[in-house]
PDB file of C-alpha atoms in Angstrom:
ATOM      1  CA  UNK W   1     -27.182  32.929  -8.482  1.00 90.00           C
ATOM      2  CA  UNK W   2     -28.070  36.382  -9.732  1.00 95.00           C
ATOM      3  CA  UNK W   3     -25.367  38.810  -8.560  1.00 95.00           C
ATOM      4  CA  UNK W   4     -27.915  41.646  -8.575  1.00 94.00           C
ATOM      5  CA  UNK W   5     -29.582  40.017  -5.553  1.00 95.00           C
ATOM      6  CA  UNK W   6     -26.508  40.379  -3.309  1.00 96.00           C
ATOM      7  CA  UNK W   7     -24.068  42.885  -4.840  1.00 98.00           C
ATOM      8  CA  UNK W   8     -24.681  46.626  -5.121  1.00 98.00           C
ATOM      9  CA  UNK W   9     -22.981  49.487  -6.904  1.00 98.00           C
ATOM     10  CA  UNK W  10     -20.628  51.284  -4.546  1.00 98.00           C
ATOM     11  CA  UNK W  11     -19.330  48.267  -2.612  1.00 98.00           C
ATOM     12  CA  UNK W  12     -15.606  48.743  -2.232  1.00 98.00           C
ATOM     13  CA  UNK W  13     -12.387  47.504  -0.692  1.00 98.00           C
ATOM     14  CA  UNK W  14      -8.776  48.480  -0.292  1.00 98.00           C
ATOM     15  CA  UNK W  15      -5.576  46.485   0.194  1.00 98.00           C
ATOM     16  CA  UNK W  16      -2.102  47.515   1.284  1.00 98.00           C
ATOM     17  CA  UNK W  17       1.053  45.841  -0.044  1.00 98.00           C
ATOM     18  CA  UNK W  18       4.706  46.556   0.641  1.00 98.00           C
ATOM     19  CA  UNK W  19       6.396  45.612  -2.632  1.00 98.00           C
ATOM     20  CA  UNK W  20       8.618  42.538  -2.117  1.00 98.00           C
ATOM     21  CA  UNK W  21      11.382  41.605  -4.582  1.00 98.00           C
ATOM     22  CA  UNK W  22       9.291  38.702  -5.896  1.00 98.00           C
ATOM     23  CA  UNK W  23       6.636  41.090  -7.230  1.00 98.00           C
ATOM     24  CA  UNK W  24       9.059  43.029  -9.450  1.00 98.00           C
ATOM     25  CA  UNK W  25       9.763  42.881 -13.163  1.00 98.00           C
ATOM     26  CA  UNK W  26      13.418  42.115 -12.401  1.00 98.00           C
ATOM     27  CA  UNK W  27      12.381  39.014 -10.469  1.00 98.00           C
ATOM     28  CA  UNK W  28      10.650  37.595 -13.546  1.00 96.00           C
ATOM     29  CA  UNK W  29      12.875  38.998 -16.303  1.00 97.00           C
ATOM     30  CA  UNK W  30      16.629  39.082 -15.605  1.00 95.00           C
ATOM     31  CA  UNK W  31      18.196  42.437 -16.333  1.00 97.00           C
ATOM     32  CA  UNK W  32      14.993  44.405 -15.879  1.00 97.00           C
ATOM     33  CA  UNK W  33      14.549  46.965 -13.070  1.00 97.00           C
ATOM     34  CA  UNK W  34      13.425  45.803  -9.649  1.00 98.00           C
ATOM     35  CA  UNK W  35      10.141  47.736  -9.818  1.00 98.00           C
ATOM     36  CA  UNK W  36       6.550  46.659  -9.148  1.00 98.00           C
ATOM     37  CA  UNK W  37       5.485  44.531 -12.115  1.00 98.00           C
ATOM     38  CA  UNK W  38       2.343  45.326 -14.072  1.00 98.00           C
ATOM     39  CA  UNK W  39       0.936  41.772 -13.785  1.00 98.00           C
ATOM     40  CA  UNK W  40       1.430  41.937 -10.006  1.00 98.00           C
ATOM     41  CA  UNK W  41      -0.417  45.261  -9.845  1.00 98.00           C
ATOM     42  CA  UNK W  42      -3.259  43.700 -11.821  1.00 98.00           C
ATOM     43  CA  UNK W  43      -3.260  40.720  -9.427  1.00 98.00           C
ATOM     44  CA  UNK W  44      -3.702  43.108  -6.465  1.00 98.00           C
ATOM     45  CA  UNK W  45      -6.522  44.877  -8.324  1.00 98.00           C
ATOM     46  CA  UNK W  46      -8.262  41.542  -8.901  1.00 98.00           C
ATOM     47  CA  UNK W  47      -7.801  40.479  -5.267  1.00 98.00           C
ATOM     48  CA  UNK W  48      -9.088  43.833  -4.024  1.00 98.00           C
ATOM     49  CA  UNK W  49     -12.145  43.533  -6.263  1.00 98.00           C
ATOM     50  CA  UNK W  50     -12.852  40.117  -4.758  1.00 98.00           C
ATOM     51  CA  UNK W  51     -12.447  41.560  -1.261  1.00 98.00           C
ATOM     52  CA  UNK W  52     -15.203  44.072  -2.020  1.00 98.00           C
ATOM     53  CA  UNK W  53     -17.805  41.381  -2.691  1.00 98.00           C
ATOM     54  CA  UNK W  54     -16.727  37.894  -1.554  1.00 97.00           C
ATOM     55  CA  UNK W  55     -18.477  37.984   1.827  1.00 97.00           C
ATOM     56  CA  UNK W  56     -21.812  38.676   0.113  1.00 97.00           C
ATOM     57  CA  UNK W  57     -21.723  35.710  -2.274  1.00 97.00           C
ATOM     58  CA  UNK W  58     -23.939  32.687  -1.693  1.00 95.00           C
ATOM     59  CA  UNK W  59     -21.954  29.697  -0.305  1.00 96.00           C
ATOM     60  CA  UNK W  60     -20.612  27.561  -3.153  1.00 96.00           C
ATOM     61  CA  UNK W  61     -20.296  30.565  -5.473  1.00 97.00           C
ATOM     62  CA  UNK W  62     -17.140  32.580  -6.254  1.00 97.00           C
ATOM     63  CA  UNK W  63     -16.030  35.106  -8.817  1.00 97.00           C
ATOM     64  CA  UNK W  64     -13.293  34.740 -11.399  1.00 97.00           C
ATOM     65  CA  UNK W  65     -11.556  37.464 -13.353  1.00 97.00           C
ATOM     66  CA  UNK W  66     -12.883  37.857 -16.890  1.00 97.00           C
ATOM     67  CA  UNK W  67     -11.688  41.273 -18.099  1.00 98.00           C
ATOM     68  CA  UNK W  68      -8.921  43.749 -17.343  1.00 98.00           C
ATOM     69  CA  UNK W  69      -8.413  47.177 -18.876  1.00 98.00           C
ATOM     70  CA  UNK W  70      -5.536  48.662 -16.891  1.00 98.00           C
ATOM     71  CA  UNK W  71      -2.990  51.441 -17.396  1.00 98.00           C
ATOM     72  CA  UNK W  72       0.256  51.258 -15.411  1.00 98.00           C
ATOM     73  CA  UNK W  73       1.198  54.926 -14.947  1.00 98.00           C
ATOM     74  CA  UNK W  74       4.327  54.969 -12.755  1.00 98.00           C
ATOM     75  CA  UNK W  75       7.038  52.734 -11.326  1.00 97.00           C
ATOM     76  CA  UNK W  76       7.515  51.819  -7.654  1.00 98.00           C
ATOM     77  CA  UNK W  77      10.596  50.223  -6.087  1.00 98.00           C
ATOM     78  CA  UNK W  78      10.956  47.312  -3.685  1.00 98.00           C
ATOM     79  CA  UNK W  79       9.773  48.448  -0.251  1.00 98.00           C
ATOM     80  CA  UNK W  80       7.191  50.927  -1.569  1.00 98.00           C
ATOM     81  CA  UNK W  81       3.786  50.839   0.155  1.00 98.00           C
ATOM     82  CA  UNK W  82       1.036  50.357  -2.411  1.00 98.00           C
ATOM     83  CA  UNK W  83      -2.658  50.990  -1.712  1.00 98.00           C
ATOM     84  CA  UNK W  84      -5.024  49.308  -4.155  1.00 98.00           C
ATOM     85  CA  UNK W  85      -8.711  50.226  -4.370  1.00 98.00           C
ATOM     86  CA  UNK W  86     -11.706  48.642  -6.067  1.00 98.00           C
ATOM     87  CA  UNK W  87     -15.293  49.883  -6.303  1.00 98.00           C
ATOM     88  CA  UNK W  88     -18.298  48.159  -7.886  1.00 98.00           C
ATOM     89  CA  UNK W  89     -19.595  50.313 -10.752  1.00 98.00           C
ATOM     90  CA  UNK W  90     -22.074  47.912 -12.405  1.00 98.00           C
ATOM     91  CA  UNK W  91     -23.802  44.631 -11.584  1.00 98.00           C
ATOM     92  CA  UNK W  92     -25.249  42.273 -14.169  1.00 97.00           C
ATOM     93  CA  UNK W  93     -26.771  38.847 -13.551  1.00 96.00           C
ATOM     94  CA  UNK W  94     -23.425  36.998 -13.765  1.00 96.00           C
ATOM     95  CA  UNK W  95     -20.872  39.819 -14.139  1.00 98.00           C
ATOM     96  CA  UNK W  96     -19.668  42.446 -11.678  1.00 98.00           C
ATOM     97  CA  UNK W  97     -17.718  45.447 -12.992  1.00 98.00           C
ATOM     98  CA  UNK W  98     -15.181  47.448 -10.977  1.00 98.00           C
ATOM     99  CA  UNK W  99     -13.220  50.664 -11.149  1.00 98.00           C
ATOM    100  CA  UNK W 100      -9.728  49.929  -9.805  1.00 99.00           C
ATOM    101  CA  UNK W 101      -6.675  52.003  -8.940  1.00 98.00           C
ATOM    102  CA  UNK W 102      -3.288  51.692  -7.255  1.00 98.00           C
ATOM    103  CA  UNK W 103      -1.421  54.413  -5.368  1.00 98.00           C
ATOM    104  CA  UNK W 104       1.934  54.982  -3.725  1.00 98.00           C
ATOM    105  CA  UNK W 105       1.070  57.718  -1.256  1.00 97.00           C
ATOM    106  CA  UNK W 106      -0.960  60.226  -3.273  1.00 97.00           C
ATOM    107  CA  UNK W 107       0.735  59.289  -6.559  1.00 98.00           C
ATOM    108  CA  UNK W 108      -1.486  57.186  -8.816  1.00 98.00           C
ATOM    109  CA  UNK W 109       0.405  54.161 -10.150  1.00 98.00           C
ATOM    110  CA  UNK W 110      -2.369  52.492 -12.088  1.00 98.00           C
ATOM    111  CA  UNK W 111      -6.021  52.770 -12.992  1.00 98.00           C
ATOM    112  CA  UNK W 112      -8.658  51.042 -15.009  1.00 98.00           C
ATOM    113  CA  UNK W 113     -11.553  48.622 -15.032  1.00 98.00           C
ATOM    114  CA  UNK W 114     -11.945  44.986 -14.131  1.00 98.00           C
ATOM    115  CA  UNK W 115     -14.820  42.499 -14.441  1.00 98.00           C
ATOM    116  CA  UNK W 116     -15.475  39.329 -12.473  1.00 98.00           C
ATOM    117  CA  UNK W 117     -17.828  36.534 -13.484  1.00 98.00           C
ATOM    118  CA  UNK W 118     -19.955  34.696 -10.931  1.00 97.00           C
ATOM    119  CA  UNK W 119     -19.600  30.895 -10.992  1.00 97.00           C
ATOM    120  CA  UNK W 120     -20.846  27.907  -9.034  1.00 96.00           C
ATOM    121  CA  UNK W 121     -17.678  26.073  -7.981  1.00 96.00           C
ATOM    122  CA  UNK W 122     -19.156  22.552  -8.081  1.00 96.00           C
ATOM    123  CA  UNK W 123     -20.640  22.986 -11.560  1.00 95.00           C
ATOM    124  CA  UNK W 124     -17.457  24.643 -12.800  1.00 94.00           C
ATOM    125  CA  UNK W 125     -15.332  21.743 -11.529  1.00 95.00           C
ATOM    126  CA  UNK W 126     -17.727  19.227 -13.126  1.00 94.00           C
ATOM    127  CA  UNK W 127     -17.332  20.942 -16.512  1.00 92.00           C
ATOM    128  CA  UNK W 128     -13.532  20.889 -16.187  1.00 91.00           C
ATOM    129  CA  UNK W 129     -13.484  17.203 -15.210  1.00 92.00           C
ATOM    130  CA  UNK W 130     -15.627  16.306 -18.250  1.00 88.00           C
ATOM    131  CA  UNK W 131     -13.030  17.679 -20.690  1.00 76.00           C
TER     132      UNK W 131
END
């Protein structure tokens, strides 16, 4: 599958998350503050990127995260409402590039870029089984 046939620059999505305790640094690392963890913010950015394009992919094909270049700019406590955005900024044959951001209200919590690679699930699973 050539992503350029189905994905276009400008496709976008947004997700809303109310920060639960299990998505905080303190949940993973005892003694740390109970604030939204950077890896969890990146997870939301990846999921939001997928939301922007998944419905356009050919059946049997998915995308997997391949690159992240993210800055976490501010902390948010448990109960904060986080809005995560993703917008396609470039499409290559097998790679889709996104601009991503996270906000609490108007305050920007994180920003950066993310890339997803296009894979055929059956062929991918075959390669894994052969190892």
